[in-house]
mmCIF file of C-alpha atoms in Angstrom:
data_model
loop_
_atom_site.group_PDB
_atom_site.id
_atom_site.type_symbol
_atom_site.label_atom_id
_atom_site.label_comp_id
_atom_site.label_asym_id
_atom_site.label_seq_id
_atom_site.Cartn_x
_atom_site.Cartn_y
_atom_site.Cartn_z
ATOM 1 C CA UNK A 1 -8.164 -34.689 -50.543
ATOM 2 C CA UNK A 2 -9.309 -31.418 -52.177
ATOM 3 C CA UNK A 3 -7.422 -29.950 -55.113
ATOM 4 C CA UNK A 4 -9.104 -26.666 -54.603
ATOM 5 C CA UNK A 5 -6.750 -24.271 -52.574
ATOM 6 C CA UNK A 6 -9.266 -21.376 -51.925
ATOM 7 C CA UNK A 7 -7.548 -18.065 -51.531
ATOM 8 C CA UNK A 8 -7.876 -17.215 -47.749
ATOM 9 C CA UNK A 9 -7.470 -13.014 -46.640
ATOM 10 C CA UNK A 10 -5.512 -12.621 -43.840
ATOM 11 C CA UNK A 11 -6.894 -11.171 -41.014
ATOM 12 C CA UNK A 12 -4.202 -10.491 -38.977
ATOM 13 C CA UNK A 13 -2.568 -7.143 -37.795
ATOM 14 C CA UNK A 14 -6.115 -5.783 -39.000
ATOM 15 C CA UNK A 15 -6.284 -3.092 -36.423
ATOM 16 C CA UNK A 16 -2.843 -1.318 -37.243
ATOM 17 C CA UNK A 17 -4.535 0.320 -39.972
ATOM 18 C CA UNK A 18 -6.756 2.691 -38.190
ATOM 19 C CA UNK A 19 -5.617 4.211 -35.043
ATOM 20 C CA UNK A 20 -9.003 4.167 -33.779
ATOM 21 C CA UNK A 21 -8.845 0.229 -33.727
ATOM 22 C CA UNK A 22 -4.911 0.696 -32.347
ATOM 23 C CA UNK A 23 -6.526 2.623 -29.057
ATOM 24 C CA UNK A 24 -9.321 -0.024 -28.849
ATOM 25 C CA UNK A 25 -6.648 -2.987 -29.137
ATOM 26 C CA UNK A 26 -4.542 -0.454 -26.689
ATOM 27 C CA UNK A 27 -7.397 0.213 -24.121
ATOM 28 C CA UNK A 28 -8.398 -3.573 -24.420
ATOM 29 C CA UNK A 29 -5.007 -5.159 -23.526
ATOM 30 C CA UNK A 30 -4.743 -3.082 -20.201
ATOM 31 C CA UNK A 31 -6.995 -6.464 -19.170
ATOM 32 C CA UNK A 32 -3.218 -8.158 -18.938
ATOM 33 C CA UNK A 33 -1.786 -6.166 -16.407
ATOM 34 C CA UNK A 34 -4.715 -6.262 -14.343
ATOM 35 C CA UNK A 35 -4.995 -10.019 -14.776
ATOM 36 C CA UNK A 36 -1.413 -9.730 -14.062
ATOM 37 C CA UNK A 37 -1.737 -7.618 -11.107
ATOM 38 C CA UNK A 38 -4.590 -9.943 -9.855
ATOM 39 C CA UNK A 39 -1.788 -12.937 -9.885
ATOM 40 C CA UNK A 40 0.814 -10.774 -8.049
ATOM 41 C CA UNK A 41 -1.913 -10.379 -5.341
ATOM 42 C CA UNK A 42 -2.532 -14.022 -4.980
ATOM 43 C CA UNK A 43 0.616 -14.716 -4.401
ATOM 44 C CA UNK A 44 0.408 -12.467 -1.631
ATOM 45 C CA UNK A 45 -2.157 -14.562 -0.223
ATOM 46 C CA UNK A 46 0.014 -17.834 -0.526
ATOM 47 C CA UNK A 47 2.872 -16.092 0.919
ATOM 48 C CA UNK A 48 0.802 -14.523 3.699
ATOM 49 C CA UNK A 49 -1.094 -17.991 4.649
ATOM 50 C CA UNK A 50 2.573 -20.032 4.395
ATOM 51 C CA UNK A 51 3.945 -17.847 7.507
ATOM 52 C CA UNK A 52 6.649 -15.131 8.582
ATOM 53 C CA UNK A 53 9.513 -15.953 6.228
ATOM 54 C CA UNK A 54 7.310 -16.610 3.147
ATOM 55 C CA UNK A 55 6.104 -13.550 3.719
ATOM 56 C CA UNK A 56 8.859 -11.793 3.947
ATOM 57 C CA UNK A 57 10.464 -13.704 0.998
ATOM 58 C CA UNK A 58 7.367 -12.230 -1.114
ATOM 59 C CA UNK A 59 8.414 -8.484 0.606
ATOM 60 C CA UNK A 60 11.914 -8.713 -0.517
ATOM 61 C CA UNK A 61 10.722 -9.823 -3.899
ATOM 62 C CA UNK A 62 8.454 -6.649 -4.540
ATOM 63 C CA UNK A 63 12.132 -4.288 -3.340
ATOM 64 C CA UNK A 64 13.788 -5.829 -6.148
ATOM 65 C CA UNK A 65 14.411 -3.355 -9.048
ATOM 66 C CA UNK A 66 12.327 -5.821 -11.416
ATOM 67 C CA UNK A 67 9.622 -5.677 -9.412
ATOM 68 C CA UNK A 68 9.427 -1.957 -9.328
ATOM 69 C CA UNK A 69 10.102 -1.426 -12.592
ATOM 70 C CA UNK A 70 7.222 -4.026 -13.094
ATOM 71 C CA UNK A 71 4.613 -2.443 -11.034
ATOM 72 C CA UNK A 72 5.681 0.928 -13.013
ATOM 73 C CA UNK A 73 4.057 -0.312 -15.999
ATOM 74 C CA UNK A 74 1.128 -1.981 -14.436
ATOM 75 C CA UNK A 75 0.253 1.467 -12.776
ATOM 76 C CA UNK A 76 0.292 2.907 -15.914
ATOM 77 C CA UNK A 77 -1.111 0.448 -18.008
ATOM 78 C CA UNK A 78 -4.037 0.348 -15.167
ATOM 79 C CA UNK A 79 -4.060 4.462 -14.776
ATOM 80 C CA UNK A 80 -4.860 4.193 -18.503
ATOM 81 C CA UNK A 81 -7.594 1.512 -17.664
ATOM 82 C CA UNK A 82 -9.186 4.011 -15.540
ATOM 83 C CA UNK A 83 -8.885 6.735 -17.870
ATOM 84 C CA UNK A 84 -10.647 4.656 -20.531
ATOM 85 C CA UNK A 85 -13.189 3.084 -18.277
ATOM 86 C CA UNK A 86 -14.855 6.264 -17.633
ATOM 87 C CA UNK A 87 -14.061 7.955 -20.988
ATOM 88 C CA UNK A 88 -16.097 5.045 -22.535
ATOM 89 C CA UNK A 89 -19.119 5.397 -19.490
ATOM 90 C CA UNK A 90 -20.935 7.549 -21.971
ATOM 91 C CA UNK A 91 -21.624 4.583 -24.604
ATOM 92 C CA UNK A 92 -21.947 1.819 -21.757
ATOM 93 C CA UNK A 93 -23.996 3.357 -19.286
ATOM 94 C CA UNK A 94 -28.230 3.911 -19.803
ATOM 95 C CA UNK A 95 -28.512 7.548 -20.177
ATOM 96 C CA UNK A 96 -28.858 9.429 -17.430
ATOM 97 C CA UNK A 97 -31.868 12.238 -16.897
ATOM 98 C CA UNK A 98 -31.986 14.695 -14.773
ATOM 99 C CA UNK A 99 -34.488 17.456 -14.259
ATOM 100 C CA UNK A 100 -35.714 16.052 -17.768
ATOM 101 C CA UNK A 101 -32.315 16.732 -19.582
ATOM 102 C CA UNK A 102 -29.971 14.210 -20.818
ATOM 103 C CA UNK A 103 -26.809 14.485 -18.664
ATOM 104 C CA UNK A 104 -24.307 15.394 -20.782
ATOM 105 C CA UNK A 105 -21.546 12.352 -21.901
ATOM 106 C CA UNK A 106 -19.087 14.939 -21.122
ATOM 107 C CA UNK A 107 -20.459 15.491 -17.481
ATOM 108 C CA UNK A 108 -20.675 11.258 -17.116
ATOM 109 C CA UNK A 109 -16.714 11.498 -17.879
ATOM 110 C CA UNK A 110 -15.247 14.077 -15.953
ATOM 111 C CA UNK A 111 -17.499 13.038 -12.872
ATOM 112 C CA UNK A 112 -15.998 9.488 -13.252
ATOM 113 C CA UNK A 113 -12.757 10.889 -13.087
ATOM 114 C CA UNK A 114 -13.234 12.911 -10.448
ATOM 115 C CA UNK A 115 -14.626 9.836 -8.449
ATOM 116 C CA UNK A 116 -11.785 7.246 -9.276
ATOM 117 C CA UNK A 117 -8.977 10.743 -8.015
ATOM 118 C CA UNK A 118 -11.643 11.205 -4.884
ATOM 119 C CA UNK A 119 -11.194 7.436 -4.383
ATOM 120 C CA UNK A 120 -8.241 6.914 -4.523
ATOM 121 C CA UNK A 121 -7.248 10.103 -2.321
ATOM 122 C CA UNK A 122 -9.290 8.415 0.470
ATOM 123 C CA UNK A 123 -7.975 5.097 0.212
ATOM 124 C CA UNK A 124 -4.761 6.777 0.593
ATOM 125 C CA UNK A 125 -5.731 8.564 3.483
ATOM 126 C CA UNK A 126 -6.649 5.203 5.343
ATOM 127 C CA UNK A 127 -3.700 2.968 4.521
ATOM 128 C CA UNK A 128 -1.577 6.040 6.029
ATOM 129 C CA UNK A 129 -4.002 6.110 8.854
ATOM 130 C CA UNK A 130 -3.430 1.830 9.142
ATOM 131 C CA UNK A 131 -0.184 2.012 8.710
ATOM 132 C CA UNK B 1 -42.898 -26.157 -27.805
ATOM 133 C CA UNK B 2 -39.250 -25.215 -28.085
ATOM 134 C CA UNK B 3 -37.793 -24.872 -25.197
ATOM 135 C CA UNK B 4 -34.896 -21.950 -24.649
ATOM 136 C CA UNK B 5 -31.899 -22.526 -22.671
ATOM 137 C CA UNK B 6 -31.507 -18.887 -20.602
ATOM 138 C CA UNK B 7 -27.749 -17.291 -21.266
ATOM 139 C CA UNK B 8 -24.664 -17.143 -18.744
ATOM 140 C CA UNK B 9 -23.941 -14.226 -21.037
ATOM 141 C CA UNK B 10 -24.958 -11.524 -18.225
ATOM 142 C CA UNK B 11 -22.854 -13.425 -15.402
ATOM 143 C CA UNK B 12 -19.767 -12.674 -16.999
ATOM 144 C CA UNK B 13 -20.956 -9.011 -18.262
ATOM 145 C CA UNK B 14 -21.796 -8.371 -15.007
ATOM 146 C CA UNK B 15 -18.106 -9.894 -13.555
ATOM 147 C CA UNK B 16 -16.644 -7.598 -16.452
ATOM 148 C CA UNK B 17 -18.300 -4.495 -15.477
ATOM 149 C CA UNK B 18 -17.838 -5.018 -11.591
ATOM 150 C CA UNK B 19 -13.912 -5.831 -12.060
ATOM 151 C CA UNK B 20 -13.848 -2.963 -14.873
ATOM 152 C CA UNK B 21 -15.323 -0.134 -11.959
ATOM 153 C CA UNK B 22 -13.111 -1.521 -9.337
ATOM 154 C CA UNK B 23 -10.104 -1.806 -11.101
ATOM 155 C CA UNK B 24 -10.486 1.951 -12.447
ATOM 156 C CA UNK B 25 -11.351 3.096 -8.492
ATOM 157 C CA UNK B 26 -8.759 1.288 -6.925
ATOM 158 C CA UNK B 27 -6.334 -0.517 -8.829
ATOM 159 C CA UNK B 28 -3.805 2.251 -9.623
ATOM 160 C CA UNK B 29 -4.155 2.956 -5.310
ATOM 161 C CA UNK B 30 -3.651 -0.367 -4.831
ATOM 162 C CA UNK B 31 -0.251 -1.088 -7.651
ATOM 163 C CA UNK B 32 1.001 2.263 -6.286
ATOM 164 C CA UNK B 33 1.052 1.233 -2.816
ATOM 165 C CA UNK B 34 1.678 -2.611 -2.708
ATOM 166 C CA UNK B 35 3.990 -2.105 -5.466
ATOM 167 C CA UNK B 36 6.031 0.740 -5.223
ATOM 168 C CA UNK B 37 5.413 3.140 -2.472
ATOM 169 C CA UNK B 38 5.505 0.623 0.723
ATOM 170 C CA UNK B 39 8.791 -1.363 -1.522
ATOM 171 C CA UNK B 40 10.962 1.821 -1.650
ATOM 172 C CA UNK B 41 9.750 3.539 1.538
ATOM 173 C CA UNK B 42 8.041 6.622 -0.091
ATOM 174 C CA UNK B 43 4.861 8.261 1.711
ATOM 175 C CA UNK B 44 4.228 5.337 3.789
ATOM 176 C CA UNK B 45 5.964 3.614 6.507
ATOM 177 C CA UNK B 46 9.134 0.879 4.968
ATOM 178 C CA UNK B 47 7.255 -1.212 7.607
ATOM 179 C CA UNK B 48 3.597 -0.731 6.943
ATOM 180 C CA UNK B 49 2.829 -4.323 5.062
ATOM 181 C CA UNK B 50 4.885 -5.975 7.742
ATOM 182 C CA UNK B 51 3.709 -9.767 8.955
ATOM 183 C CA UNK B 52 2.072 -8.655 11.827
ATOM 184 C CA UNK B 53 0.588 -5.638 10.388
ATOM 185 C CA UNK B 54 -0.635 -7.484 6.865
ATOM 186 C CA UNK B 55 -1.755 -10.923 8.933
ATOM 187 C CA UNK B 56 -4.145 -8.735 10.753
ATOM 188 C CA UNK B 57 -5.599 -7.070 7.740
ATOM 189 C CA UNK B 58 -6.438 -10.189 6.279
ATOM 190 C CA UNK B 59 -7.726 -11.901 9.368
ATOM 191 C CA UNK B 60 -10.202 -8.706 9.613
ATOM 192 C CA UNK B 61 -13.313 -9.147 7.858
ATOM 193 C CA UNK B 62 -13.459 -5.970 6.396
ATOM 194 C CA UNK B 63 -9.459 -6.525 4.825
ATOM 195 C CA UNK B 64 -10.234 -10.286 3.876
ATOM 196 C CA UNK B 65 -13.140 -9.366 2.312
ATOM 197 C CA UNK B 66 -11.458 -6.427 0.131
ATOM 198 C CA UNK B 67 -8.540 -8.791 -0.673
ATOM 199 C CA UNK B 68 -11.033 -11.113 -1.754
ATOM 200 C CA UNK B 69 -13.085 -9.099 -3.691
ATOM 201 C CA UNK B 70 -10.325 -7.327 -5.372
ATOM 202 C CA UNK B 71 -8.697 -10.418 -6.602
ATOM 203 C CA UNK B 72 -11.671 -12.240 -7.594
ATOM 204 C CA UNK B 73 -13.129 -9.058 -9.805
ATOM 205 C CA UNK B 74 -9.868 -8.376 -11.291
ATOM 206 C CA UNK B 75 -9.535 -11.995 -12.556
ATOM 207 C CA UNK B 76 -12.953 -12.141 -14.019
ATOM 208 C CA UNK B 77 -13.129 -8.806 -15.458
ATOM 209 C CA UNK B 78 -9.482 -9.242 -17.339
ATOM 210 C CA UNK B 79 -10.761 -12.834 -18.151
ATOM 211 C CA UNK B 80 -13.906 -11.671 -19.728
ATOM 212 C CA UNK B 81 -11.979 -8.915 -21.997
ATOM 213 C CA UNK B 82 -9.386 -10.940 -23.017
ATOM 214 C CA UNK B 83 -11.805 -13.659 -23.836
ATOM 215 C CA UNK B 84 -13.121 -11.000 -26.412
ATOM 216 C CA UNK B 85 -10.247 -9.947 -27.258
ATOM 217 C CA UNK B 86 -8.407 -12.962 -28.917
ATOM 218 C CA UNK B 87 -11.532 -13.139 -30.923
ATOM 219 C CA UNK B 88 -10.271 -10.082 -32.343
ATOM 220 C CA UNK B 89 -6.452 -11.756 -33.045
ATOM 221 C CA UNK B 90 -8.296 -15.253 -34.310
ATOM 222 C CA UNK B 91 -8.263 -17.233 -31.410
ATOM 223 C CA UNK B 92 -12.035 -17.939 -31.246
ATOM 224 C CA UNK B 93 -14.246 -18.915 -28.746
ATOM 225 C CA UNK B 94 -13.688 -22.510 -27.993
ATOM 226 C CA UNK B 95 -12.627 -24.673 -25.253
ATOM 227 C CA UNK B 96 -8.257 -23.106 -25.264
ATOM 228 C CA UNK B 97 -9.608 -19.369 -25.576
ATOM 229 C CA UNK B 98 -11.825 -20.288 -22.235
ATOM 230 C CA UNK B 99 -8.810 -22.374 -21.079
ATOM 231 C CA UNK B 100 -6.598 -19.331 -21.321
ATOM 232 C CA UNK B 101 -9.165 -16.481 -19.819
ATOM 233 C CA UNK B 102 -11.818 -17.982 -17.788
ATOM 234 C CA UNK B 103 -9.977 -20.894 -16.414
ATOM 235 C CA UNK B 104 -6.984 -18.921 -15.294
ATOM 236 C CA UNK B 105 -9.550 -17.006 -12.951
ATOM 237 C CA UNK B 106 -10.986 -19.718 -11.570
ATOM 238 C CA UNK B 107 -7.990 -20.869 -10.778
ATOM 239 C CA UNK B 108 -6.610 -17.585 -9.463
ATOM 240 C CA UNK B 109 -10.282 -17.608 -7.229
ATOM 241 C CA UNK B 110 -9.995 -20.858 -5.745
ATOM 242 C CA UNK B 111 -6.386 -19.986 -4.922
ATOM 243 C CA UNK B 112 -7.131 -16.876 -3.248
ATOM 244 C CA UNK B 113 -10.032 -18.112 -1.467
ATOM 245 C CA UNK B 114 -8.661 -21.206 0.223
ATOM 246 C CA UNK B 115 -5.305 -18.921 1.166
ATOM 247 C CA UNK B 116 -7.594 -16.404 3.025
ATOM 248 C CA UNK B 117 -9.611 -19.348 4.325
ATOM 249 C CA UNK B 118 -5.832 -20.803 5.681
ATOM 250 C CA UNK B 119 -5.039 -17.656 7.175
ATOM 251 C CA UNK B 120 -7.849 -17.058 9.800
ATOM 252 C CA UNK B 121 -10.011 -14.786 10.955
#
């Protein structure tokens, strides 16, 4: 066995030293609660395929204040997904030219925005109209 | 001649960006409504996810599809980022990391998609 003990840095907690990594390990982690929320819709599935009372077993579940309080914090931990998808469109999308102008990064953001609102206004609109 | 062995790199980018987009249109829609409009009876009907209401949006092909899609892209694109993420708190890329991320949403996929099968169209 090796005598040497080579001093080893520590990496961890790296990012709580700049806030600009604290957003990025922020924006990053809203991947949970939409992994989360993707689990909470399975279960749905289950429920759904297993019959009546499973079904409404899983419908009582999601009235309980836990579950609310729950989905709460997903919404807002996936609001801020949103918010941060389309603030980052800018770096992740090819740029865009129109009329042989670079479409502003601005522009790219607030139109994203405006899409995920208009989107989610409509699909609204249509569960109301289901339901 | 070497011979080079072509990346499943853009696969999961491409998971990650289509899960990314659909989560940002319609995930907080969808939490709002499954989670906490139709559960306390605010907006929408107390009875709008009903059995009979909810069986026959997932036996339409339209609603099956959406479920479908919605699951399977929001498994894939939190699997990717997380994936890349405990990278960043040293859990690197090895067989646990893809344990934890990528073979959660397979699991969560084949789950979904044999559930949907089971209910009928």
């Amino acid at each position: 066995m090796s005598k040497r003990r080579p001093y080893v840095r520590s990496k961890s907690g790296w990012w709580k030293k700049d806030p600009y990594y604290v957003e990025y390990m922020v924006h990053e982690s809203t991947a949970l609660f939409v992994a989360a929320y993707a689990i909470v819709l399975t279960i749905g599935t289950v429920c759904l395929a297993a019959g009546e009372a499973a079904w409404n077993g899983y419908l009582e579940a999601m009235k309980s204040p836990l579950s609310i309080i729950f989905h709460l914090i997903l919404l807002a931990a996936i609001v801020y997904h949103a918010f941060t998808w389309f603030k980052l469109f800018p770096l992740t999308t090819p740029p865009v030219v129109l009329g042989g102008k670079k479409l502003e990064p601005e522009l790219i953001v607030r139109g994203g925005w405006v899409v995920a609102v208009g989107v989610a206004v409509v699909s609204f609109v249509i569960v109301w109209g289901l339901a | 001649m070497k011979t080079y062995k072509r990346s499943n790199a853009p696969i999961f980018w491409l998971l990650f960006g289509a899960g990314g987009m659909m989560a940002a249109l319609f995930g907080p829609i969808m939490v709002f409504i499954t989670g906490i409009a139709v559960p306390i009876g605010l907006l929408l009907p107390a009875d709008a996810m009903s059995y009979p209401k909810m069986l026959a949006f997932a036996q339409n092909f339209i609603g099956k599809g959406f479920l479908f899609v919605a699951i399977f892209l929001f498994a894939w694109h939190s699997a990717h980022r997380i994936f890349h993420s405990l990278h960043d708190v040293g859990i690197h890329r090895g067989v646990l990391a893809k344990a934890l991320t990528y073979g959660v949403a397979a699991v969560v996929t084949v789950i979904a998609a044999v559930n949907l099968w089971v209910i009928g169209f």
